[in-house]
Amino acid sequence: MQLIDAHQHYWCVDRGDYIWLHDAPVSLQRDYLPIDLQAQRSAAGVAGSVLVQAAASEAETRYLFELARTDRSILGVVGWVDFEAPDVAARIHTLARDGDGLLLGLRPMAQDHPDPDWLARPELDAAFDSLQAHDLAFDALVRPPQLPALQRRLRRERELRVVLDHAGKPDIAHGHFDAWAQPIRELAELPKLCCKFSGLLTELAPGAPTNALDPYVEHLFASFGPGRLIWGSDWPVLTLRDSYAHWLELARAFAQRHAPHALERIFSRNALAFYRPRRAPDFPASAGAPA
């Protein structure tokens, strides 16, 4: 089995539009580029990845296009536009055109919006209409207080392809399981919603053992099943807690426990079916991927 990493980032600090990095741990305040991950991805047997925006600017999305044009392992880009812009439809059209097949979806950084109901606002309707018109996916970057608004939005957008980033970012560090678990269960009733099996390690409290993830992972498998879970590394944010190889090993162990016959779906096929990249992954004849 060869792997697809459905969620990773690259950034170049000197570009200057990664506002969140100003308050991030020092270890993240440097460049993270393809050369920094190449050996780890190759050793893991990752044949392709989906590159996800890390800055709230169209300029950064275009920068990611340029990286993808020089690195065939990047299957496509989840970019950013201002969902409240009066000309949002034209912006999305232009970005999709300029990406020439590389734009797979869009992700507003909803987790940072002060209004927990922002995603349900009617002012965003034009953006969601345009997403669907261009057959683009929607990456929902939210925290538990925003899950109800996401649910209201998705009940109106029945044909939208949407994936919940990092399992909705449960507050694992403080053990707030119920506040996350109930809305996740309700959201999972929407058949077109997928969920990224990613970003969980960095929600742990410092020094907490990885088995603190057990009830959260169990709930994800029970709610979404292996047909709608999509593995991602969230590298380099992942490096705050662990290595690329060890998160992959841990994620595989979780999947082996809950869905032993569906590893290829979780770690490869689901990502390709959801994002529909035009660029085919270069699956090598042999690599160090888990069986």
PDB file of C-alpha atoms in Angstrom:
ATOM      1  CA  MET A   1       0.000   0.000   0.000  1.00  0.00           C
ATOM      2  CA  GLN A   2       1.243   3.439  -0.972  1.00  0.00           C
ATOM      3  CA  LEU A   3       0.164   6.517   0.917  1.00  0.00           C
ATOM      4  CA  ILE A   4      -1.464   9.878   0.239  1.00  0.00           C
ATOM      5  CA  ASP A   5      -0.925  12.637   2.788  1.00  0.00           C
ATOM      6  CA  ALA A   6      -4.153  14.639   2.620  1.00  0.00           C
ATOM      7  CA  HIS A   7      -3.002  17.520   4.804  1.00  0.00           C
ATOM      8  CA  GLN A   8       0.396  19.155   4.915  1.00  0.00           C
ATOM      9  CA  HIS A   9       1.857  22.644   4.696  1.00  0.00           C
ATOM     10  CA  TYR A  10       4.866  24.465   3.324  1.00  0.00           C
ATOM     11  CA  TRP A  11       5.711  28.065   4.104  1.00  0.00           C
ATOM     12  CA  CYS A  12       8.396  30.665   3.512  1.00  0.00           C
ATOM     13  CA  VAL A  13       8.508  33.103   6.427  1.00  0.00           C
ATOM     14  CA  ASP A  14       9.913  36.021   4.421  1.00  0.00           C
ATOM     15  CA  ARG A  15       6.728  36.140   2.360  1.00  0.00           C
ATOM     16  CA  GLY A  16       5.247  37.911   5.378  1.00  0.00           C
ATOM     17  CA  ASP A  17       1.565  36.938   5.377  1.00  0.00           C
ATOM     18  CA  TYR A  18       1.589  34.153   7.995  1.00  0.00           C
ATOM     19  CA  ILE A  19       0.130  36.348  10.733  1.00  0.00           C
ATOM     20  CA  TRP A  20      -0.504  33.457  13.113  1.00  0.00           C
ATOM     21  CA  LEU A  21       3.209  32.573  13.103  1.00  0.00           C
ATOM     22  CA  HIS A  22       3.980  35.703  15.152  1.00  0.00           C
ATOM     23  CA  ASP A  23       2.531  33.988  18.225  1.00  0.00           C
ATOM     24  CA  ALA A  24       3.487  30.431  17.286  1.00  0.00           C
ATOM     25  CA  PRO A  25       6.226  28.406  18.982  1.00  0.00           C
ATOM     26  CA  VAL A  26       9.683  29.459  17.862  1.00  0.00           C
ATOM     27  CA  SER A  27      10.334  26.111  16.198  1.00  0.00           C
ATOM     28  CA  LEU A  28       7.654  26.896  13.592  1.00  0.00           C
ATOM     29  CA  GLN A  29       8.960  30.391  12.834  1.00  0.00           C
ATOM     30  CA  ARG A  30      11.238  29.259  10.027  1.00  0.00           C
ATOM     31  CA  ASP A  31      10.852  28.058   6.463  1.00  0.00           C
ATOM     32  CA  TYR A  32       9.368  24.620   5.854  1.00  0.00           C
ATOM     33  CA  LEU A  33       9.807  23.665   2.205  1.00  0.00           C
ATOM     34  CA  PRO A  34       9.704  20.497   0.072  1.00  0.00           C
ATOM     35  CA  ILE A  35      13.391  19.791   0.602  1.00  0.00           C
ATOM     36  CA  ASP A  36      12.775  19.594   4.362  1.00  0.00           C
ATOM     37  CA  LEU A  37      10.224  16.794   4.037  1.00  0.00           C
ATOM     38  CA  GLN A  38      11.395  14.915   0.988  1.00  0.00           C
ATOM     39  CA  ALA A  39      13.454  12.237   2.752  1.00  0.00           C
ATOM     40  CA  GLN A  40      10.797  11.576   5.409  1.00  0.00           C
ATOM     41  CA  ARG A  41       8.006  11.292   2.849  1.00  0.00           C
ATOM     42  CA  SER A  42      10.068   8.978   0.677  1.00  0.00           C
ATOM     43  CA  ALA A  43      10.965   6.734   3.609  1.00  0.00           C
ATOM     44  CA  ALA A  44       7.301   6.544   4.586  1.00  0.00           C
ATOM     45  CA  GLY A  45       6.213   5.631   1.070  1.00  0.00           C
ATOM     46  CA  VAL A  46       4.051   8.711   0.593  1.00  0.00           C
ATOM     47  CA  ALA A  47       3.370   9.016  -3.119  1.00  0.00           C
ATOM     48  CA  GLY A  48       1.574  12.361  -3.073  1.00  0.00           C
ATOM     49  CA  SER A  49       0.223  15.057  -0.816  1.00  0.00           C
ATOM     50  CA  VAL A  50      -2.441  17.733  -0.673  1.00  0.00           C
ATOM     51  CA  LEU A  51      -0.935  21.102   0.186  1.00  0.00           C
ATOM     52  CA  VAL A  52      -3.150  23.230   2.434  1.00  0.00           C
ATOM     53  CA  GLN A  53      -3.028  27.001   2.846  1.00  0.00           C
ATOM     54  CA  ALA A  54      -1.353  28.479   5.912  1.00  0.00           C
ATOM     55  CA  ALA A  55      -1.975  32.188   5.261  1.00  0.00           C
ATOM     56  CA  ALA A  56      -5.172  34.170   4.719  1.00  0.00           C
ATOM     57  CA  SER A  57      -4.159  35.519   1.320  1.00  0.00           C
ATOM     58  CA  GLU A  58      -4.647  34.673  -2.326  1.00  0.00           C
ATOM     59  CA  ALA A  59      -0.960  35.467  -2.815  1.00  0.00           C
ATOM     60  CA  GLU A  60      -0.022  32.493  -0.653  1.00  0.00           C
ATOM     61  CA  THR A  61      -2.320  30.225  -2.652  1.00  0.00           C
ATOM     62  CA  ARG A  62      -0.521  31.313  -5.821  1.00  0.00           C
ATOM     63  CA  TYR A  63       2.810  30.650  -4.093  1.00  0.00           C
ATOM     64  CA  LEU A  64       1.611  27.101  -3.372  1.00  0.00           C
ATOM     65  CA  PHE A  65       0.706  26.711  -7.057  1.00  0.00           C
ATOM     66  CA  GLU A  66       4.300  27.575  -7.910  1.00  0.00           C
ATOM     67  CA  LEU A  67       5.628  24.988  -5.462  1.00  0.00           C
ATOM     68  CA  ALA A  68       3.296  22.402  -6.984  1.00  0.00           C
ATOM     69  CA  ARG A  69       4.504  23.194 -10.488  1.00  0.00           C
ATOM     70  CA  THR A  70       8.057  22.332  -9.468  1.00  0.00           C
ATOM     71  CA  ASP A  71       7.237  19.363  -7.214  1.00  0.00           C
ATOM     72  CA  ARG A  72       5.180  16.572  -8.784  1.00  0.00           C
ATOM     73  CA  SER A  73       4.552  14.983  -5.386  1.00  0.00           C
ATOM     74  CA  ILE A  74       2.092  17.808  -4.645  1.00  0.00           C
ATOM     75  CA  LEU A  75      -1.215  16.583  -6.059  1.00  0.00           C
ATOM     76  CA  GLY A  76      -2.953  19.913  -5.593  1.00  0.00           C
ATOM     77  CA  VAL A  77      -3.681  22.848  -3.329  1.00  0.00           C
ATOM     78  CA  VAL A  78      -6.399  23.791  -0.871  1.00  0.00           C
ATOM     79  CA  GLY A  79      -6.255  27.569  -1.071  1.00  0.00           C
ATOM     80  CA  TRP A  80      -7.837  30.662   0.443  1.00  0.00           C
ATOM     81  CA  VAL A  81     -10.121  33.472  -0.658  1.00  0.00           C
ATOM     82  CA  ASP A  82     -12.056  36.034   1.324  1.00  0.00           C
ATOM     83  CA  PHE A  83     -15.467  34.382   1.616  1.00  0.00           C
ATOM     84  CA  GLU A  84     -17.071  37.740   2.464  1.00  0.00           C
ATOM     85  CA  ALA A  85     -15.660  39.647  -0.505  1.00  0.00           C
ATOM     86  CA  PRO A  86     -18.435  41.165  -2.675  1.00  0.00           C
ATOM     87  CA  ASP A  87     -16.672  39.762  -5.756  1.00  0.00           C
ATOM     88  CA  VAL A  88     -15.950  36.356  -4.224  1.00  0.00           C
ATOM     89  CA  ALA A  89     -17.340  34.446  -7.217  1.00  0.00           C
ATOM     90  CA  ALA A  90     -14.959  36.249  -9.571  1.00  0.00           C
ATOM     91  CA  ARG A  91     -12.063  35.673  -7.177  1.00  0.00           C
ATOM     92  CA  ILE A  92     -12.732  31.943  -7.003  1.00  0.00           C
ATOM     93  CA  HIS A  93     -13.115  31.740 -10.784  1.00  0.00           C
ATOM     94  CA  THR A  94      -9.789  33.513 -11.341  1.00  0.00           C
ATOM     95  CA  LEU A  95      -7.955  31.418  -8.767  1.00  0.00           C
ATOM     96  CA  ALA A  96      -9.298  28.185 -10.260  1.00  0.00           C
ATOM     97  CA  ARG A  97      -8.335  29.350 -13.753  1.00  0.00           C
ATOM     98  CA  ASP A  98      -4.831  30.372 -12.714  1.00  0.00           C
ATOM     99  CA  GLY A  99      -4.313  27.119 -10.832  1.00  0.00           C
ATOM    100  CA  ASP A 100      -4.935  25.219 -14.077  1.00  0.00           C
ATOM    101  CA  GLY A 101      -6.205  22.134 -12.267  1.00  0.00           C
ATOM    102  CA  LEU A 102      -4.087  22.498  -9.134  1.00  0.00           C
ATOM    103  CA  LEU A 103      -6.808  24.141  -7.025  1.00  0.00           C
ATOM    104  CA  LEU A 104      -8.638  21.299  -5.276  1.00  0.00           C
ATOM    105  CA  GLY A 105     -10.520  23.245  -2.625  1.00  0.00           C
ATOM    106  CA  LEU A 106     -10.713  26.293  -0.406  1.00  0.00           C
ATOM    107  CA  ARG A 107     -10.294  26.848   3.315  1.00  0.00           C
ATOM    108  CA  PRO A 108     -11.245  30.026   5.138  1.00  0.00           C
ATOM    109  CA  MET A 109      -9.567  30.078   8.547  1.00  0.00           C
ATOM    110  CA  ALA A 110     -12.899  29.892  10.356  1.00  0.00           C
ATOM    111  CA  GLN A 111     -11.305  28.741  13.615  1.00  0.00           C
ATOM    112  CA  ASP A 112      -9.907  32.260  14.050  1.00  0.00           C
ATOM    113  CA  HIS A 113     -13.186  34.105  13.489  1.00  0.00           C
ATOM    114  CA  PRO A 114     -14.573  35.691  16.681  1.00  0.00           C
ATOM    115  CA  ASP A 115     -18.166  34.855  15.738  1.00  0.00           C
ATOM    116  CA  PRO A 116     -18.838  31.125  16.301  1.00  0.00           C
ATOM    117  CA  ASP A 117     -21.825  31.392  13.929  1.00  0.00           C
ATOM    118  CA  TRP A 118     -19.802  32.894  11.080  1.00  0.00           C
ATOM    119  CA  LEU A 119     -20.033  29.884   8.764  1.00  0.00           C
ATOM    120  CA  ALA A 120     -23.833  30.027   8.835  1.00  0.00           C
ATOM    121  CA  ARG A 121     -24.036  33.691   7.813  1.00  0.00           C
ATOM    122  CA  PRO A 122     -25.966  34.312   4.560  1.00  0.00           C
ATOM    123  CA  GLU A 123     -23.190  36.678   3.457  1.00  0.00           C
ATOM    124  CA  LEU A 124     -21.152  33.562   2.682  1.00  0.00           C
ATOM    125  CA  ASP A 125     -23.755  31.993   0.383  1.00  0.00           C
ATOM    126  CA  ALA A 126     -22.135  33.301  -2.791  1.00  0.00           C
ATOM    127  CA  ALA A 127     -18.795  31.766  -1.839  1.00  0.00           C
ATOM    128  CA  PHE A 128     -20.338  28.366  -1.240  1.00  0.00           C
ATOM    129  CA  ASP A 129     -22.322  28.597  -4.476  1.00  0.00           C
ATOM    130  CA  SER A 130     -19.118  29.306  -6.365  1.00  0.00           C
ATOM    131  CA  LEU A 131     -17.269  26.461  -4.669  1.00  0.00           C
ATOM    132  CA  GLN A 132     -19.855  24.031  -5.962  1.00  0.00           C
ATOM    133  CA  ALA A 133     -20.006  25.628  -9.401  1.00  0.00           C
ATOM    134  CA  HIS A 134     -16.263  24.994  -9.774  1.00  0.00           C
ATOM    135  CA  ASP A 135     -16.453  21.496  -8.225  1.00  0.00           C
ATOM    136  CA  LEU A 136     -14.113  22.499  -5.414  1.00  0.00           C
ATOM    137  CA  ALA A 137     -13.952  20.934  -1.974  1.00  0.00           C
ATOM    138  CA  PHE A 138     -14.425  22.819   1.274  1.00  0.00           C
ATOM    139  CA  ASP A 139     -11.984  22.257   4.141  1.00  0.00           C
ATOM    140  CA  ALA A 140     -13.719  23.132   7.410  1.00  0.00           C
ATOM    141  CA  LEU A 141     -11.116  24.401   9.867  1.00  0.00           C
ATOM    142  CA  VAL A 142     -13.195  24.798  13.014  1.00  0.00           C
ATOM    143  CA  ARG A 143     -13.151  24.255  16.755  1.00  0.00           C
ATOM    144  CA  PRO A 144     -15.981  22.682  18.795  1.00  0.00           C
ATOM    145  CA  PRO A 145     -17.878  25.972  19.424  1.00  0.00           C
ATOM    146  CA  GLN A 146     -18.186  26.398  15.633  1.00  0.00           C
ATOM    147  CA  LEU A 147     -19.497  22.904  14.898  1.00  0.00           C
ATOM    148  CA  PRO A 148     -23.196  23.875  15.227  1.00  0.00           C
ATOM    149  CA  ALA A 149     -22.790  26.664  12.646  1.00  0.00           C
ATOM    150  CA  LEU A 150     -21.007  24.253  10.337  1.00  0.00           C
ATOM    151  CA  GLN A 151     -23.897  21.842  10.693  1.00  0.00           C
ATOM    152  CA  ARG A 152     -26.421  24.540   9.795  1.00  0.00           C
ATOM    153  CA  ARG A 153     -24.370  25.501   6.743  1.00  0.00           C
ATOM    154  CA  LEU A 154     -24.065  21.922   5.552  1.00  0.00           C
ATOM    155  CA  ARG A 155     -27.772  21.241   5.910  1.00  0.00           C
ATOM    156  CA  ARG A 156     -28.229  24.003   3.318  1.00  0.00           C
ATOM    157  CA  GLU A 157     -25.342  22.875   1.088  1.00  0.00           C
ATOM    158  CA  ARG A 158     -26.370  19.287   0.475  1.00  0.00           C
ATOM    159  CA  GLU A 159     -24.142  18.773  -2.566  1.00  0.00           C
ATOM    160  CA  LEU A 160     -21.001  20.386  -1.146  1.00  0.00           C
ATOM    161  CA  ARG A 161     -17.943  18.176  -0.803  1.00  0.00           C
ATOM    162  CA  VAL A 162     -16.652  18.981   2.672  1.00  0.00           C
ATOM    163  CA  VAL A 163     -13.990  17.590   4.967  1.00  0.00           C
ATOM    164  CA  LEU A 164     -13.631  18.389   8.638  1.00  0.00           C
ATOM    165  CA  ASP A 165     -10.008  19.321   9.297  1.00  0.00           C
ATOM    166  CA  HIS A 166      -8.277  17.676  12.253  1.00  0.00           C
ATOM    167  CA  ALA A 167     -11.505  16.047  13.469  1.00  0.00           C
ATOM    168  CA  GLY A 168     -12.898  19.434  14.483  1.00  0.00           C
ATOM    169  CA  LYS A 169      -9.966  20.101  16.865  1.00  0.00           C
ATOM    170  CA  PRO A 170     -11.329  18.537  20.076  1.00  0.00           C
ATOM    171  CA  ASP A 171     -10.032  20.027  23.325  1.00  0.00           C
ATOM    172  CA  ILE A 172      -8.196  16.869  24.300  1.00  0.00           C
ATOM    173  CA  ALA A 173      -5.804  18.686  26.604  1.00  0.00           C
ATOM    174  CA  HIS A 174      -8.664  19.591  28.967  1.00  0.00           C
ATOM    175  CA  GLY A 175     -10.686  16.419  28.442  1.00  0.00           C
ATOM    176  CA  HIS A 176     -13.708  18.217  26.992  1.00  0.00           C
ATOM    177  CA  PHE A 177     -14.993  15.142  25.211  1.00  0.00           C
ATOM    178  CA  ASP A 178     -18.781  15.577  25.356  1.00  0.00           C
ATOM    179  CA  ALA A 179     -18.802  19.133  23.976  1.00  0.00           C
ATOM    180  CA  TRP A 180     -17.116  17.763  20.865  1.00  0.00           C
ATOM    181  CA  ALA A 181     -18.543  14.257  20.606  1.00  0.00           C
ATOM    182  CA  GLN A 182     -22.247  15.105  20.337  1.00  0.00           C
ATOM    183  CA  PRO A 183     -21.960  17.634  17.473  1.00  0.00           C
ATOM    184  CA  ILE A 184     -19.523  15.291  15.698  1.00  0.00           C
ATOM    185  CA  ARG A 185     -22.089  12.509  15.906  1.00  0.00           C
ATOM    186  CA  GLU A 186     -24.748  14.812  14.454  1.00  0.00           C
ATOM    187  CA  LEU A 187     -22.472  16.104  11.694  1.00  0.00           C
ATOM    188  CA  ALA A 188     -21.510  12.584  10.712  1.00  0.00           C
ATOM    189  CA  GLU A 189     -25.148  11.946   9.813  1.00  0.00           C
ATOM    190  CA  LEU A 190     -24.534  14.117   6.738  1.00  0.00           C
ATOM    191  CA  PRO A 191     -23.348  11.548   4.162  1.00  0.00           C
ATOM    192  CA  LYS A 192     -21.115  13.873   2.120  1.00  0.00           C
ATOM    193  CA  LEU A 193     -19.035  14.976   5.116  1.00  0.00           C
ATOM    194  CA  CYS A 194     -15.588  13.409   5.444  1.00  0.00           C
ATOM    195  CA  CYS A 195     -13.181  13.850   8.330  1.00  0.00           C
ATOM    196  CA  LYS A 196      -9.420  14.201   8.424  1.00  0.00           C
ATOM    197  CA  PHE A 197      -7.641  11.772  10.702  1.00  0.00           C
ATOM    198  CA  SER A 198      -5.000  14.362  11.525  1.00  0.00           C
ATOM    199  CA  GLY A 199      -3.999  17.066  13.983  1.00  0.00           C
ATOM    200  CA  LEU A 200      -4.840  15.074  17.100  1.00  0.00           C
ATOM    201  CA  LEU A 201      -1.381  14.802  18.627  1.00  0.00           C
ATOM    202  CA  THR A 202      -0.956  18.556  18.879  1.00  0.00           C
ATOM    203  CA  GLU A 203      -4.199  18.806  20.860  1.00  0.00           C
ATOM    204  CA  LEU A 204      -2.721  16.697  23.681  1.00  0.00           C
ATOM    205  CA  ALA A 205      -1.593  18.351  26.889  1.00  0.00           C
ATOM    206  CA  PRO A 206       2.216  18.601  27.199  1.00  0.00           C
ATOM    207  CA  GLY A 207       3.566  15.292  28.423  1.00  0.00           C
ATOM    208  CA  ALA A 208       0.239  13.468  28.067  1.00  0.00           C
ATOM    209  CA  PRO A 209       0.454   9.884  26.795  1.00  0.00           C
ATOM    210  CA  THR A 210      -0.857   9.092  23.348  1.00  0.00           C
ATOM    211  CA  ASN A 211      -3.477   6.744  24.775  1.00  0.00           C
ATOM    212  CA  ALA A 212      -5.348   9.886  25.840  1.00  0.00           C
ATOM    213  CA  LEU A 213      -6.432   9.938  22.185  1.00  0.00           C
ATOM    214  CA  ASP A 214      -8.197   6.583  22.442  1.00  0.00           C
ATOM    215  CA  PRO A 215     -11.775   7.756  23.157  1.00  0.00           C
ATOM    216  CA  TYR A 216     -11.555  10.448  20.480  1.00  0.00           C
ATOM    217  CA  VAL A 217     -10.267   8.059  17.840  1.00  0.00           C
ATOM    218  CA  GLU A 218     -12.871   5.452  18.790  1.00  0.00           C
ATOM    219  CA  HIS A 219     -15.598   8.073  18.395  1.00  0.00           C
ATOM    220  CA  LEU A 220     -14.316   9.094  14.956  1.00  0.00           C
ATOM    221  CA  PHE A 221     -14.356   5.531  13.681  1.00  0.00           C
ATOM    222  CA  ALA A 222     -17.792   4.917  15.179  1.00  0.00           C
ATOM    223  CA  SER A 223     -19.199   8.137  13.689  1.00  0.00           C
ATOM    224  CA  PHE A 224     -17.628   8.273  10.219  1.00  0.00           C
ATOM    225  CA  GLY A 225     -16.458   4.731   9.608  1.00  0.00           C
ATOM    226  CA  PRO A 226     -13.383   3.960   7.515  1.00  0.00           C
ATOM    227  CA  GLY A 227     -15.103   5.095   4.325  1.00  0.00           C
ATOM    228  CA  ARG A 228     -15.034   8.764   5.325  1.00  0.00           C
ATOM    229  CA  LEU A 229     -11.813   9.089   7.320  1.00  0.00           C
ATOM    230  CA  ILE A 230      -8.804  10.559   5.509  1.00  0.00           C
ATOM    231  CA  TRP A 231      -5.277  10.440   6.929  1.00  0.00           C
ATOM    232  CA  GLY A 232      -3.102  13.552   6.984  1.00  0.00           C
ATOM    233  CA  SER A 233       0.148  14.470   8.686  1.00  0.00           C
ATOM    234  CA  ASP A 234      -0.414  18.177   9.428  1.00  0.00           C
ATOM    235  CA  TRP A 235       3.337  18.563   8.956  1.00  0.00           C
ATOM    236  CA  PRO A 236       5.124  20.761  10.029  1.00  0.00           C
ATOM    237  CA  VAL A 237       2.688  21.685  12.826  1.00  0.00           C
ATOM    238  CA  LEU A 238       3.025  18.017  13.742  1.00  0.00           C
ATOM    239  CA  THR A 239       6.665  18.605  14.700  1.00  0.00           C
ATOM    240  CA  LEU A 240       5.525  20.398  17.854  1.00  0.00           C
ATOM    241  CA  ARG A 241       4.670  16.971  19.227  1.00  0.00           C
ATOM    242  CA  ASP A 242       6.159  14.186  17.136  1.00  0.00           C
ATOM    243  CA  SER A 243       7.882  13.067  13.963  1.00  0.00           C
ATOM    244  CA  TYR A 244       6.265  12.357  10.610  1.00  0.00           C
ATOM    245  CA  ALA A 245       7.191   8.670  10.851  1.00  0.00           C
ATOM    246  CA  HIS A 246       5.876   8.173  14.366  1.00  0.00           C
ATOM    247  CA  TRP A 247       2.504   9.840  13.743  1.00  0.00           C
ATOM    248  CA  LEU A 248       2.099   7.618  10.678  1.00  0.00           C
ATOM    249  CA  GLU A 249       2.959   4.567  12.777  1.00  0.00           C
ATOM    250  CA  LEU A 250       0.525   5.605  15.507  1.00  0.00           C
ATOM    251  CA  ALA A 251      -2.270   6.412  13.029  1.00  0.00           C
ATOM    252  CA  ARG A 252      -1.795   3.051  11.364  1.00  0.00           C
ATOM    253  CA  ALA A 253      -2.018   1.312  14.747  1.00  0.00           C
ATOM    254  CA  PHE A 254      -5.296   3.093  15.489  1.00  0.00           C
ATOM    255  CA  ALA A 255      -6.688   2.161  12.079  1.00  0.00           C
ATOM    256  CA  GLN A 256      -5.512  -1.430  12.462  1.00  0.00           C
ATOM    257  CA  ARG A 257      -7.397  -1.622  15.746  1.00  0.00           C
ATOM    258  CA  HIS A 258     -10.677  -0.146  14.469  1.00  0.00           C
ATOM    259  CA  ALA A 259     -10.774  -0.982  10.742  1.00  0.00           C
ATOM    260  CA  PRO A 260      -8.049  -3.517   9.872  1.00  0.00           C
ATOM    261  CA  HIS A 261      -9.459  -4.247   6.419  1.00  0.00           C
ATOM    262  CA  ALA A 262      -9.719  -0.601   5.374  1.00  0.00           C
ATOM    263  CA  LEU A 263      -6.180   0.738   5.699  1.00  0.00           C
ATOM    264  CA  GLU A 264      -5.843   1.467   1.984  1.00  0.00           C
ATOM    265  CA  ARG A 265      -9.036   3.512   2.052  1.00  0.00           C
ATOM    266  CA  ILE A 266      -8.005   5.619   5.062  1.00  0.00           C
ATOM    267  CA  PHE A 267      -4.429   6.178   3.965  1.00  0.00           C
ATOM    268  CA  SER A 268      -4.889   6.559   0.223  1.00  0.00           C
ATOM    269  CA  ARG A 269      -8.122   5.926  -1.655  1.00  0.00           C
ATOM    270  CA  ASN A 270     -10.419   8.168   0.394  1.00  0.00           C
ATOM    271  CA  ALA A 271      -8.186  11.194  -0.171  1.00  0.00           C
ATOM    272  CA  LEU A 272      -8.091  10.647  -3.930  1.00  0.00           C
ATOM    273  CA  ALA A 273     -11.851  10.104  -4.125  1.00  0.00           C
ATOM    274  CA  PHE A 274     -12.578  13.210  -2.070  1.00  0.00           C
ATOM    275  CA  TYR A 275     -10.168  15.721  -3.620  1.00  0.00           C
ATOM    276  CA  ARG A 276     -10.258  14.339  -7.196  1.00  0.00           C
ATOM    277  CA  PRO A 277      -6.806  15.613  -8.211  1.00  0.00           C
ATOM    278  CA  ARG A 278      -6.052  15.775 -11.912  1.00  0.00           C
ATOM    279  CA  ARG A 279      -2.409  14.942 -11.195  1.00  0.00           C
ATOM    280  CA  ALA A 280      -1.961  11.218 -10.596  1.00  0.00           C
ATOM    281  CA  PRO A 281       0.235  10.164  -7.684  1.00  0.00           C
ATOM    282  CA  ASP A 282       3.540   8.560  -8.642  1.00  0.00           C
ATOM    283  CA  PHE A 283       3.220   5.260  -6.818  1.00  0.00           C
ATOM    284  CA  PRO A 284       6.702   3.680  -6.804  1.00  0.00           C
ATOM    285  CA  ALA A 285       7.151  -0.041  -7.364  1.00  0.00           C
ATOM    286  CA  SER A 286       8.367  -0.435  -3.797  1.00  0.00           C
ATOM    287  CA  ALA A 287       8.728   1.843  -0.800  1.00  0.00           C
ATOM    288  CA  GLY A 288       8.638   1.807   2.942  1.00  0.00           C
ATOM    289  CA  ALA A 289       4.890   2.204   3.327  1.00  0.00           C
ATOM    290  CA  PRO A 290       3.039   0.059   5.820  1.00  0.00           C
ATOM    291  CA  ALA A 291       1.253  -2.948   4.410  1.00  0.00           C
TER     292      ALA A 291
END
